[in-house]
Short mmCIF file of C-alpha atoms in Angstrom, two decimals:
data_model
loop_
_atom_site.label_atom_id
_atom_site.label_comp_id
_atom_site.label_asym_id
_atom_site.label_seq_id
_atom_site.Cartn_x
_atom_site.Cartn_y
_atom_site.Cartn_z
CA MET A 1 0.00 0.00 0.00
CA ASN A 2 1.44 3.35 -1.05
CA VAL A 3 1.23 6.09 1.55
CA ILE A 4 1.14 9.59 0.12
CA SER A 5 2.71 11.98 2.57
CA SER A 6 1.70 15.60 2.69
CA PRO A 7 4.37 18.22 1.99
CA PRO A 8 6.01 19.78 5.03
CA ARG A 9 4.43 22.89 6.44
CA PRO A 10 5.94 26.09 4.99
CA GLN A 11 8.92 27.54 6.82
CA ALA A 12 9.10 31.09 8.17
CA VAL A 13 12.30 32.68 9.43
CA VAL A 14 11.94 35.70 11.73
CA ILE A 15 14.97 37.97 12.08
CA GLY A 16 15.31 39.55 15.51
CA ALA A 17 13.74 38.62 18.85
CA GLY A 18 12.47 42.03 19.90
CA PHE A 19 8.78 42.46 20.71
CA GLY A 20 7.96 42.67 16.99
CA GLY A 21 9.80 39.47 16.10
CA LEU A 22 8.41 37.57 19.08
CA ALA A 23 4.85 38.65 18.26
CA ALA A 24 5.36 37.75 14.60
CA ALA A 25 6.61 34.28 15.51
CA VAL A 26 3.61 33.67 17.78
CA ARG A 27 1.19 34.70 15.03
CA LEU A 28 2.86 32.67 12.29
CA LEU A 29 2.86 29.56 14.48
CA ALA A 30 -0.86 30.03 15.10
CA ARG A 31 -1.39 30.10 11.31
CA GLY A 32 0.35 26.81 10.69
CA PHE A 33 3.91 27.81 9.77
CA ARG A 34 7.06 26.20 11.01
CA VAL A 35 8.94 29.09 12.63
CA THR A 36 12.60 29.70 13.33
CA LEU A 37 13.47 32.93 15.11
CA VAL A 38 17.11 34.00 14.83
CA GLU A 39 18.66 36.60 17.13
CA LYS A 40 22.09 38.24 17.18
CA LEU A 41 22.22 38.63 20.98
CA ASP A 42 22.55 35.87 23.57
CA ALA A 43 18.95 36.28 24.78
CA PRO A 44 15.65 37.55 23.36
CA GLY A 45 14.36 41.08 23.82
CA GLY A 46 16.21 43.35 21.41
CA ARG A 47 15.61 46.83 22.79
CA ALA A 48 13.75 45.07 25.61
CA TYR A 49 16.79 43.01 26.60
CA THR A 50 17.41 42.40 30.32
CA PHE A 51 20.74 43.08 32.03
CA ARG A 52 21.56 41.25 35.27
CA GLN A 53 24.44 42.59 37.30
CA ASP A 54 25.51 42.23 40.95
CA GLY A 55 22.09 41.08 42.06
CA HIS A 56 20.26 43.86 40.20
CA VAL A 57 17.93 43.40 37.22
CA PHE A 58 17.71 46.19 34.64
CA ASP A 59 15.24 46.40 31.75
CA ALA A 60 17.30 47.80 28.91
CA GLY A 61 14.48 49.65 27.18
CA PRO A 62 10.66 49.63 27.45
CA THR A 63 9.44 49.98 31.03
CA ILE A 64 5.69 50.56 30.67
CA ILE A 65 2.94 48.58 28.99
CA THR A 66 -0.07 50.32 27.48
CA ALA A 67 -2.82 48.58 25.48
CA PRO A 68 -2.09 45.22 27.17
CA TYR A 69 -4.86 43.59 25.14
CA LEU A 70 -2.45 43.49 22.20
CA LEU A 71 -0.18 41.20 24.21
CA GLU A 72 -3.03 39.19 25.72
CA GLU A 73 -4.19 38.42 22.19
CA LEU A 74 -0.95 36.56 21.47
CA TRP A 75 -1.64 33.98 24.15
CA ALA A 76 -5.31 33.80 23.17
CA LEU A 77 -4.28 32.74 19.65
CA HIS A 78 -2.96 29.54 21.23
CA GLY A 79 -5.83 29.05 23.67
CA GLU A 80 -3.88 30.36 26.65
CA ASN A 81 -4.11 33.27 29.10
CA MET A 82 -1.27 35.74 29.51
CA SER A 83 -2.32 36.31 33.11
CA ASP A 84 -1.30 32.73 33.93
CA VAL A 85 2.35 33.54 33.21
CA VAL A 86 2.67 37.35 33.42
CA ASP A 87 1.72 39.43 36.45
CA LEU A 88 0.75 42.78 34.92
CA ARG A 89 -0.23 45.55 37.33
CA ALA A 90 -1.74 48.96 36.65
CA ILE A 91 0.16 51.98 37.98
CA ASP A 92 -1.57 55.18 39.02
CA PRO A 93 -0.39 57.86 38.76
CA PHE A 94 1.34 56.86 35.54
CA TYR A 95 4.30 59.12 36.16
CA VAL A 96 5.33 62.25 38.00
CA ILE A 97 6.55 65.19 35.92
CA ARG A 98 8.96 67.38 37.88
CA PHE A 99 9.44 70.78 36.28
CA ASP A 100 12.68 72.70 36.61
CA ASP A 101 11.28 74.93 39.37
CA GLY A 102 10.41 71.90 41.50
CA THR A 103 6.65 71.84 40.91
CA GLU A 104 5.17 68.47 40.03
CA PHE A 105 2.36 67.22 37.82
CA HIS A 106 0.90 63.76 38.46
CA ALA A 107 -0.47 62.07 35.32
CA SER A 108 -3.38 59.73 35.99
CA ALA A 109 -6.03 57.62 34.27
CA ASP A 110 -8.68 59.41 36.33
CA VAL A 111 -9.94 62.38 34.29
CA GLU A 112 -11.17 64.20 37.40
CA LYS A 113 -7.75 63.85 39.04
CA MET A 114 -6.10 65.11 35.87
CA ARG A 115 -8.49 68.05 35.67
CA ALA A 116 -7.66 68.86 39.30
CA GLU A 117 -3.92 68.73 38.51
CA VAL A 118 -4.41 71.17 35.64
CA ALA A 119 -6.54 73.44 37.85
CA ARG A 120 -3.84 73.42 40.54
CA LEU A 121 -1.02 74.46 38.22
CA ALA A 122 -2.85 76.28 35.41
CA PRO A 123 -6.48 77.10 36.25
CA GLU A 124 -6.78 79.03 33.00
CA ASP A 125 -6.32 75.76 31.09
CA VAL A 126 -9.08 73.57 32.52
CA ASP A 127 -11.30 74.13 29.49
CA GLY A 128 -8.31 73.49 27.24
CA PHE A 129 -7.71 70.19 29.01
CA ASP A 130 -11.28 69.11 28.25
CA ARG A 131 -10.79 70.03 24.58
CA HIS A 132 -7.52 68.12 24.48
CA ILE A 133 -9.03 64.96 25.95
CA ALA A 134 -11.91 65.09 23.47
CA ALA A 135 -9.50 65.62 20.56
CA SER A 136 -7.27 62.81 21.78
CA LYS A 137 -10.19 60.37 21.77
CA ALA A 138 -11.25 61.42 18.27
CA ILE A 139 -7.71 60.87 16.99
CA TYR A 140 -7.38 57.53 18.82
CA ASP A 141 -10.62 56.25 17.31
CA VAL A 142 -9.17 56.70 13.83
CA ALA A 143 -5.38 56.61 14.02
CA PHE A 144 -5.06 53.73 16.49
CA ALA A 145 -8.31 51.80 16.69
CA GLU A 146 -8.85 51.80 12.90
CA LEU A 147 -5.46 52.23 11.28
CA ALA A 148 -2.73 50.88 13.60
CA ASP A 149 -3.08 47.32 12.31
CA LYS A 150 -4.03 48.18 8.73
CA PRO A 151 -1.36 47.66 6.08
CA PHE A 152 -0.32 50.81 4.20
CA HIS A 153 1.59 49.25 1.32
CA ARG A 154 -1.02 50.50 -1.15
CA PHE A 155 -1.21 54.23 -1.79
CA THR A 156 -4.99 53.99 -2.10
CA THR A 157 -5.09 53.18 1.63
CA MET A 158 -3.27 56.45 2.26
CA LEU A 159 -5.65 58.37 0.02
CA LYS A 160 -8.64 57.04 1.94
CA ALA A 161 -7.05 58.22 5.20
CA ILE A 162 -6.39 61.80 4.05
CA PRO A 163 -9.89 63.23 4.83
CA ASP A 164 -9.60 62.04 8.43
CA MET A 165 -6.06 63.37 8.64
CA VAL A 166 -7.24 66.81 7.55
CA ARG A 167 -10.28 66.74 9.84
CA LEU A 168 -8.19 65.70 12.84
CA GLN A 169 -5.38 68.14 11.97
CA GLY A 170 -2.81 65.37 11.57
CA TYR A 171 -0.79 67.78 9.43
CA ARG A 172 0.01 69.82 12.55
CA SER A 173 2.71 68.92 15.06
CA VAL A 174 1.91 67.49 18.47
CA PHE A 175 3.25 70.63 20.14
CA GLY A 176 1.27 72.87 17.80
CA ARG A 177 -1.94 70.93 18.43
CA VAL A 178 -1.41 70.94 22.20
CA SER A 179 -0.52 74.62 22.22
CA ALA A 180 -3.86 75.41 20.58
CA ASN A 181 -5.57 74.03 23.70
CA PHE A 182 -3.22 75.09 26.49
CA LYS A 183 -1.88 78.56 27.30
CA ASN A 184 0.39 77.59 30.18
CA HIS A 185 3.82 76.42 29.05
CA LYS A 186 4.04 73.71 31.71
CA MET A 187 0.81 72.21 30.44
CA ARG A 188 2.06 72.41 26.87
CA VAL A 189 5.09 70.40 27.94
CA ALA A 190 3.15 67.90 30.08
CA PHE A 191 0.74 67.06 27.25
CA SER A 192 3.18 67.10 24.33
CA PHE A 193 6.33 65.24 25.44
CA HIS A 194 4.93 61.77 24.63
CA PRO A 195 6.43 61.47 21.09
CA LEU A 196 9.85 61.36 22.75
CA LEU A 197 8.87 57.95 24.09
CA ILE A 198 8.72 56.62 20.52
CA GLY A 199 11.56 58.61 18.96
CA GLY A 200 9.65 61.64 17.75
CA ASN A 201 10.22 65.37 18.11
CA PRO A 202 7.06 66.95 19.59
CA LEU A 203 7.78 70.01 17.44
CA SER A 204 7.51 68.03 14.20
CA THR A 205 5.78 64.69 14.92
CA THR A 206 2.31 64.46 13.44
CA ALA A 207 -0.50 65.50 15.80
CA TYR A 208 -1.91 61.99 15.42
CA TYR A 209 0.32 61.10 18.36
CA CYS A 210 -1.91 63.21 20.59
CA LEU A 211 -3.86 59.94 20.76
CA ILE A 212 -1.52 58.78 23.54
CA ALA A 213 -3.48 60.74 26.16
CA HIS A 214 -6.61 58.72 25.37
CA LEU A 215 -4.65 55.48 24.99
CA GLU A 216 -3.30 55.89 28.53
CA LYS A 217 -6.71 56.87 29.90
CA LEU A 218 -8.52 53.99 28.19
CA HIS A 219 -6.09 51.15 28.83
CA GLY A 220 -3.96 52.47 31.68
CA VAL A 221 -0.21 52.21 32.21
CA HIS A 222 1.04 48.88 33.48
CA TYR A 223 4.18 47.32 34.86
CA ALA A 224 5.12 43.64 34.68
CA MET A 225 6.36 42.09 37.90
CA GLY A 226 9.85 40.86 37.21
CA GLY A 227 10.27 43.68 34.69
CA THR A 228 9.50 43.90 31.00
CA GLY A 229 11.94 41.06 30.54
CA ALA A 230 9.41 38.78 32.21
CA ILE A 231 7.04 39.38 29.27
CA VAL A 232 9.86 38.75 26.79
CA GLN A 233 10.71 35.42 28.41
CA ALA A 234 7.05 34.42 28.59
CA LEU A 235 6.69 35.09 24.85
CA ALA A 236 9.83 33.07 24.11
CA ASP A 237 8.42 30.21 26.17
CA LEU A 238 5.09 30.47 24.32
CA ILE A 239 6.91 30.12 21.00
CA THR A 240 8.94 27.07 21.98
CA ARG A 241 5.95 25.46 23.70
CA HIS A 242 4.08 25.53 20.39
CA GLY A 243 6.87 24.15 18.27
CA GLY A 244 8.85 27.24 17.29
CA SER A 245 12.63 27.39 17.42
CA LEU A 246 14.63 30.26 18.94
CA ARG A 247 18.28 30.50 17.96
CA MET A 248 20.35 32.98 19.94
CA ASN A 249 23.86 34.14 19.01
CA SER A 250 22.79 33.76 15.39
CA GLU A 251 23.32 36.97 13.47
CA VAL A 252 21.87 37.20 9.97
CA ALA A 253 24.29 38.42 7.33
CA GLU A 254 22.03 38.31 4.27
CA ILE A 255 18.45 37.80 3.18
CA THR A 256 18.72 35.58 0.10
CA THR A 257 16.40 35.80 -2.89
CA GLU A 258 15.58 33.74 -5.95
CA ASN A 259 13.50 34.92 -8.92
CA GLY A 260 12.38 38.01 -7.00
CA ALA A 261 11.21 36.15 -3.89
CA VAL A 262 12.96 35.42 -0.62
CA SER A 263 14.60 32.01 -0.39
CA GLY A 264 15.96 32.23 3.15
CA VAL A 265 18.76 33.81 5.15
CA ARG A 266 22.50 33.34 5.43
CA LEU A 267 23.90 33.58 8.94
CA ALA A 268 27.18 35.27 9.77
CA SER A 269 28.53 31.76 10.45
CA GLY A 270 27.85 30.86 6.82
CA GLU A 271 24.92 28.56 7.59
CA MET A 272 21.97 28.85 5.21
CA LEU A 273 18.38 28.67 6.46
CA ALA A 274 15.79 28.10 3.72
CA ALA A 275 12.46 29.89 4.11
CA ASP A 276 9.19 30.39 2.27
CA VAL A 277 8.59 33.57 4.28
CA VAL A 278 11.06 35.94 5.95
CA VAL A 279 9.93 38.49 8.52
CA SER A 280 12.49 41.11 9.53
CA ASN A 281 12.29 42.74 12.94
CA ALA A 282 15.58 44.48 12.23
CA ASP A 283 15.57 48.21 11.56
CA PRO A 284 14.53 48.80 7.92
CA ALA A 285 17.78 50.67 7.24
CA TRP A 286 19.68 47.54 8.29
CA THR A 287 17.28 45.17 6.52
CA TYR A 288 17.61 46.98 3.21
CA GLY A 289 21.03 48.61 3.46
CA LYS A 290 22.89 45.60 4.88
CA LEU A 291 20.88 42.38 4.70
CA MET A 292 19.78 43.18 1.13
CA GLY A 293 22.81 45.24 0.23
CA ALA A 294 23.63 43.02 -2.75
CA THR A 295 20.04 43.06 -4.05
CA LYS A 296 18.91 45.64 -6.58
CA ARG A 297 16.26 47.65 -4.75
CA ARG A 298 13.45 49.68 -6.28
CA ARG A 299 12.48 51.98 -3.41
CA TRP A 300 14.74 51.61 -0.39
CA THR A 301 18.01 52.33 -2.13
CA ASP A 302 21.14 53.39 -0.27
CA ALA A 303 20.52 56.97 -1.41
CA LYS A 304 16.97 57.00 -0.05
CA LEU A 305 18.05 55.46 3.24
CA SER A 306 20.73 58.14 3.56
CA ARG A 307 18.18 60.93 3.03
CA ALA A 308 15.79 59.63 5.69
CA ALA A 309 15.55 61.35 9.06
CA TYR A 310 16.33 59.06 11.95
CA SER A 311 15.16 59.36 15.53
CA MET A 312 17.24 60.80 18.31
CA GLY A 313 19.68 58.68 20.27
CA LEU A 314 19.53 57.77 23.93
CA PHE A 315 21.99 57.95 26.78
CA VAL A 316 20.90 55.37 29.36
CA TRP A 317 22.62 54.94 32.72
CA TYR A 318 21.69 51.85 34.74
CA PHE A 319 22.69 51.82 38.39
CA GLY A 320 22.02 50.03 41.64
CA THR A 321 22.20 51.50 45.13
CA ASP A 322 22.91 50.07 48.57
CA ARG A 323 19.85 51.80 50.02
CA ARG A 324 16.29 52.50 48.95
CA PHE A 325 15.21 55.94 47.73
CA ASP A 326 11.57 55.68 48.74
CA ASP A 327 10.82 59.32 47.93
CA VAL A 328 11.40 58.55 44.23
CA TYR A 329 8.32 57.42 42.30
CA HIS A 330 8.28 54.44 39.89
CA HIS A 331 8.30 56.73 36.81
CA THR A 332 9.58 60.31 37.12
CA MET A 333 10.31 62.92 34.45
CA VAL A 334 13.00 65.30 35.70
CA LEU A 335 12.70 68.20 33.26
CA GLY A 336 15.39 70.73 32.54
CA PRO A 337 15.14 74.50 32.10
CA ARG A 338 14.48 74.38 28.33
CA TYR A 339 11.99 72.55 26.13
CA GLU A 340 11.66 73.82 22.56
CA GLY A 341 15.30 74.91 22.42
CA LEU A 342 16.52 71.57 23.76
CA LEU A 343 14.39 69.68 21.23
CA ARG A 344 15.87 71.73 18.38
CA ASP A 345 19.37 71.04 19.68
CA ILE A 346 18.70 67.29 19.78
CA PHE A 347 16.81 66.82 16.52
CA SER A 348 17.76 69.70 14.22
CA ARG A 349 21.12 71.10 15.33
CA LYS A 350 22.29 67.67 16.54
CA LYS A 351 24.16 69.31 19.37
CA LEU A 352 25.03 67.65 22.67
CA THR A 353 24.14 70.24 25.31
CA GLU A 354 25.01 70.86 28.94
CA ASP A 355 21.33 70.78 29.98
CA PHE A 356 18.91 67.90 29.51
CA SER A 357 15.61 66.39 30.55
CA LEU A 358 15.58 62.95 32.14
CA TYR A 359 13.30 59.95 32.56
CA LEU A 360 14.07 58.19 35.85
CA HIS A 361 12.81 54.62 36.26
CA ARG A 362 12.70 52.99 39.71
CA PRO A 363 11.02 49.59 39.23
CA THR A 364 11.91 48.52 42.77
CA ALA A 365 9.32 51.01 43.98
CA ASN A 366 6.78 48.27 43.19
CA ASP A 367 8.95 45.21 42.65
CA PRO A 368 11.75 44.78 45.22
CA SER A 369 12.72 41.45 43.62
CA LEU A 370 14.78 43.38 41.06
CA ALA A 371 17.45 44.36 43.61
CA PRO A 372 19.11 42.84 46.67
CA GLU A 373 17.18 43.31 49.90
CA GLY A 374 17.16 46.93 51.05
CA CYS A 375 18.53 48.15 47.71
CA ASP A 376 17.13 49.83 44.58
CA SER A 377 17.60 49.38 40.84
CA PHE A 378 17.30 52.38 38.51
CA TYR A 379 17.80 53.56 35.04
CA VAL A 380 17.88 57.14 33.91
CA LEU A 381 17.42 58.02 30.26
CA SER A 382 18.33 61.21 28.44
CA PRO A 383 17.39 61.93 24.80
CA VAL A 384 20.51 62.97 22.89
CA PRO A 385 21.38 63.56 19.22
CA ASN A 386 21.97 60.45 17.15
CA LEU A 387 25.42 59.71 15.74
CA GLY A 388 24.79 62.14 12.89
CA SER A 389 25.98 64.72 15.40
CA GLY A 390 29.54 63.38 15.28
CA THR A 391 29.59 63.08 19.08
CA ASP A 392 32.48 60.94 20.30
CA TRP A 393 30.69 58.92 22.96
CA ALA A 394 33.82 56.97 23.83
CA ARG A 395 35.14 60.28 25.14
CA GLU A 396 31.91 61.96 26.28
CA ALA A 397 30.06 59.17 28.09
CA GLN A 398 31.70 59.47 31.51
CA ALA A 399 31.43 63.26 31.63
CA TYR A 400 27.77 63.06 30.59
CA ARG A 401 27.12 60.46 33.27
CA ASP A 402 28.68 62.76 35.85
CA ARG A 403 26.43 65.66 34.79
CA VAL A 404 23.36 63.41 35.05
CA LEU A 405 24.46 62.31 38.54
CA LYS A 406 24.88 65.94 39.61
CA ARG A 407 21.41 66.81 38.29
CA LEU A 408 19.78 63.90 40.12
CA GLU A 409 21.54 64.82 43.35
CA GLU A 410 20.38 68.43 43.01
CA THR A 411 16.75 67.47 42.38
CA VAL A 412 15.28 64.15 43.52
CA MET A 413 18.13 61.99 44.88
CA PRO A 414 20.41 63.90 47.29
CA GLY A 415 23.58 62.00 48.12
CA LEU A 416 23.09 59.49 45.32
CA GLY A 417 26.79 59.23 44.44
CA ARG A 418 27.69 57.77 47.85
CA HIS A 419 25.28 54.86 47.42
CA ILE A 420 25.93 53.57 43.89
CA THR A 421 27.24 50.01 44.01
CA THR A 422 26.94 48.89 40.39
CA GLU A 423 26.36 50.61 37.05
CA ARG A 424 26.54 50.38 33.28
CA ILE A 425 25.97 52.83 30.42
CA MET A 426 24.46 52.63 26.94
CA THR A 427 25.03 55.36 24.36
CA PRO A 428 24.08 55.69 20.67
CA LEU A 429 27.25 53.72 19.92
CA ASP A 430 25.74 50.71 21.69
CA PHE A 431 22.51 51.08 19.73
CA GLN A 432 24.54 51.12 16.52
CA HIS A 433 26.82 48.17 17.26
CA ARG A 434 24.66 46.04 19.54
CA LEU A 435 21.26 46.59 17.91
CA ASN A 436 22.31 47.40 14.32
CA ALA A 437 20.57 50.78 14.51
CA ARG A 438 21.57 53.24 11.81
CA ASP A 439 23.23 56.35 13.31
CA GLY A 440 22.60 54.83 16.73
CA ALA A 441 18.99 56.00 16.44
CA ALA A 442 16.99 54.49 19.30
CA PHE A 443 13.67 54.21 17.40
CA ALA A 444 14.60 53.77 13.71
CA MET A 445 13.16 56.44 11.38
CA GLU A 446 11.72 59.52 13.05
CA PRO A 447 7.87 59.51 12.96
CA GLN A 448 7.46 62.68 10.92
CA LEU A 449 4.34 63.08 8.78
CA PHE A 450 6.16 62.08 5.59
CA GLN A 451 7.82 59.13 7.30
CA SER A 452 4.54 57.67 8.60
CA ALA A 453 1.90 55.30 7.20
CA TRP A 454 2.47 54.81 3.43
CA PHE A 455 5.66 56.90 3.57
CA ARG A 456 7.23 54.58 6.15
CA PRO A 457 8.90 51.30 5.11
CA HIS A 458 5.98 48.99 4.40
CA ASN A 459 5.05 45.84 6.28
CA VAL A 460 4.94 44.21 2.83
CA SER A 461 8.36 44.68 1.30
CA GLU A 462 8.60 46.22 -2.15
CA GLU A 463 12.01 44.63 -2.66
CA ALA A 464 11.23 40.89 -2.60
CA ARG A 465 8.12 38.74 -2.54
CA ASN A 466 7.32 37.06 0.77
CA LEU A 467 9.50 39.47 2.73
CA PHE A 468 7.67 41.30 5.51
CA LEU A 469 8.67 43.89 8.10
CA VAL A 470 7.67 44.33 11.73
CA GLY A 471 9.02 46.53 14.49
CA ALA A 472 9.62 50.19 15.25
CA GLY A 473 10.74 51.14 11.74
CA THR A 474 7.64 50.03 9.87
CA HIS A 475 3.92 50.85 10.23
CA PRO A 476 2.50 51.85 12.70
CA GLY A 477 5.75 52.80 14.48
CA ALA A 478 7.70 52.54 17.71
CA GLY A 479 6.57 51.82 21.25
CA VAL A 480 5.39 48.44 22.51
CA PRO A 481 1.78 48.90 21.25
CA GLY A 482 2.96 49.98 17.80
CA VAL A 483 5.55 47.22 17.49
CA VAL A 484 3.12 44.49 18.59
CA ALA A 485 0.45 45.93 16.26
CA SER A 486 2.92 45.72 13.36
CA ALA A 487 2.94 41.95 13.80
CA ARG A 488 -0.86 42.00 13.87
CA VAL A 489 -0.70 43.37 10.29
CA LEU A 490 0.86 40.09 9.18
CA ASP A 491 -2.47 38.31 9.51
CA GLN A 492 -3.74 40.44 6.63
CA VAL A 493 -0.74 40.34 4.32
CA VAL A 494 0.98 36.96 4.75
CA PRO A 495 -0.75 34.12 2.87
CA ASP A 496 -1.70 31.35 5.26
CA ALA A 497 0.31 28.16 5.53
CA ALA A 498 -2.25 26.13 3.58
CA SER A 499 -1.90 28.47 0.60
CA PHE A 500 1.85 27.93 0.53
CA GLN A 501 1.40 24.18 0.74
CA ARG A 502 -1.06 24.13 -2.17
CA ALA A 503 1.28 26.30 -4.25
CA ARG A 504 4.13 23.82 -3.77
CA VAL A 505 2.16 20.70 -4.70
#
């Protein structure tokens, strides 16, 4: 009796184990693909990598989770519950904004509390706050709820979105849109800084990103016990539990093609991995400029990649202390004396300045497991120009760290220097060499109007059939919700496994 065996399930290779690559692998497995995820580093996470040092645990990048339903959906695809493996807790207030004069603004999900905060600091802006919240919801309903997981590889999709963009004033900047509602400069800062969290300049990022106020209000701001790395590990476990393969210390050197379609990847070791589908979670500039450097490209040529505007860089100082700083909140913005001028120095003039604004993260405020008993773990982040500035970080890093220490001691952490027991630093150089980020940009291409939606590198590659992009550099953009939503797009643009099998028979 002859037994006719069915052809093997189609193979997908995912490049990069950041949130986008992990989410893509989960989705492809649920749709019947065999999945191999390859990662340059020794552990998954990408920008969400976890450092462990001297008993302290440091999340390298993302520290807050908004729109947790996007993550919960990944487990639901496999009939599981994220809550069984991830302890996600809402934080309120979301963060404390400390202005240069010492006054503080507490951002909350409670609209009445927020209105009271505005009334306390800027009573003339209460009506403006109400207008801003209403506008934020209107933008969210279109730009996030409707468009975040819609592919924009066809220009007709962009054309259909233009009337809403005009109606919602998406052509304006976030700062311009916020300034139309608020008179007080502190309020303008407090309600416009959010694009910095995804690599954008509030002075030039499309006003669509005003949606973040409603996103935070609707879904809250959450923290994962064990750190963001706990979510990363839970996703990696989900993938392997359902038959996927994760290969660490496996850098991709080339995406190979045959007759205009992807055929697989070549690793830096020389090993070839065949694939019917390749999904790149690498930055698009690296995907096209390096991994497809030998391929003739129609749109994302070296010249076009060179002309693109890339996000700012980040200086991140991780440190542990031998005592707890219980007066420091979980998330604190320590703002400097300038706002618009500092933004222009970072994004336009590409000038490393003496002053700065800081984001201080103290996860041990809610999760003491991330430090030895009686100790704290921190990171402090400062937006800086990307490597297009010519800054020599090998020379500047220590001096910059010392200025950040001085600022923290003068503001929220007196005596800090005497209590630091362990530390490490990341600069744009690390983003360039460790994460393959062009110009050391922390968030790939800057989310300007003409580098968003159709103008951004597409989820469906124009350069080879069956090549797809996820992550911060493609639609809808950076930030955990955007990156996870980019993998959600795959369900609409990647043919299912059965289609590939039929095509091969």
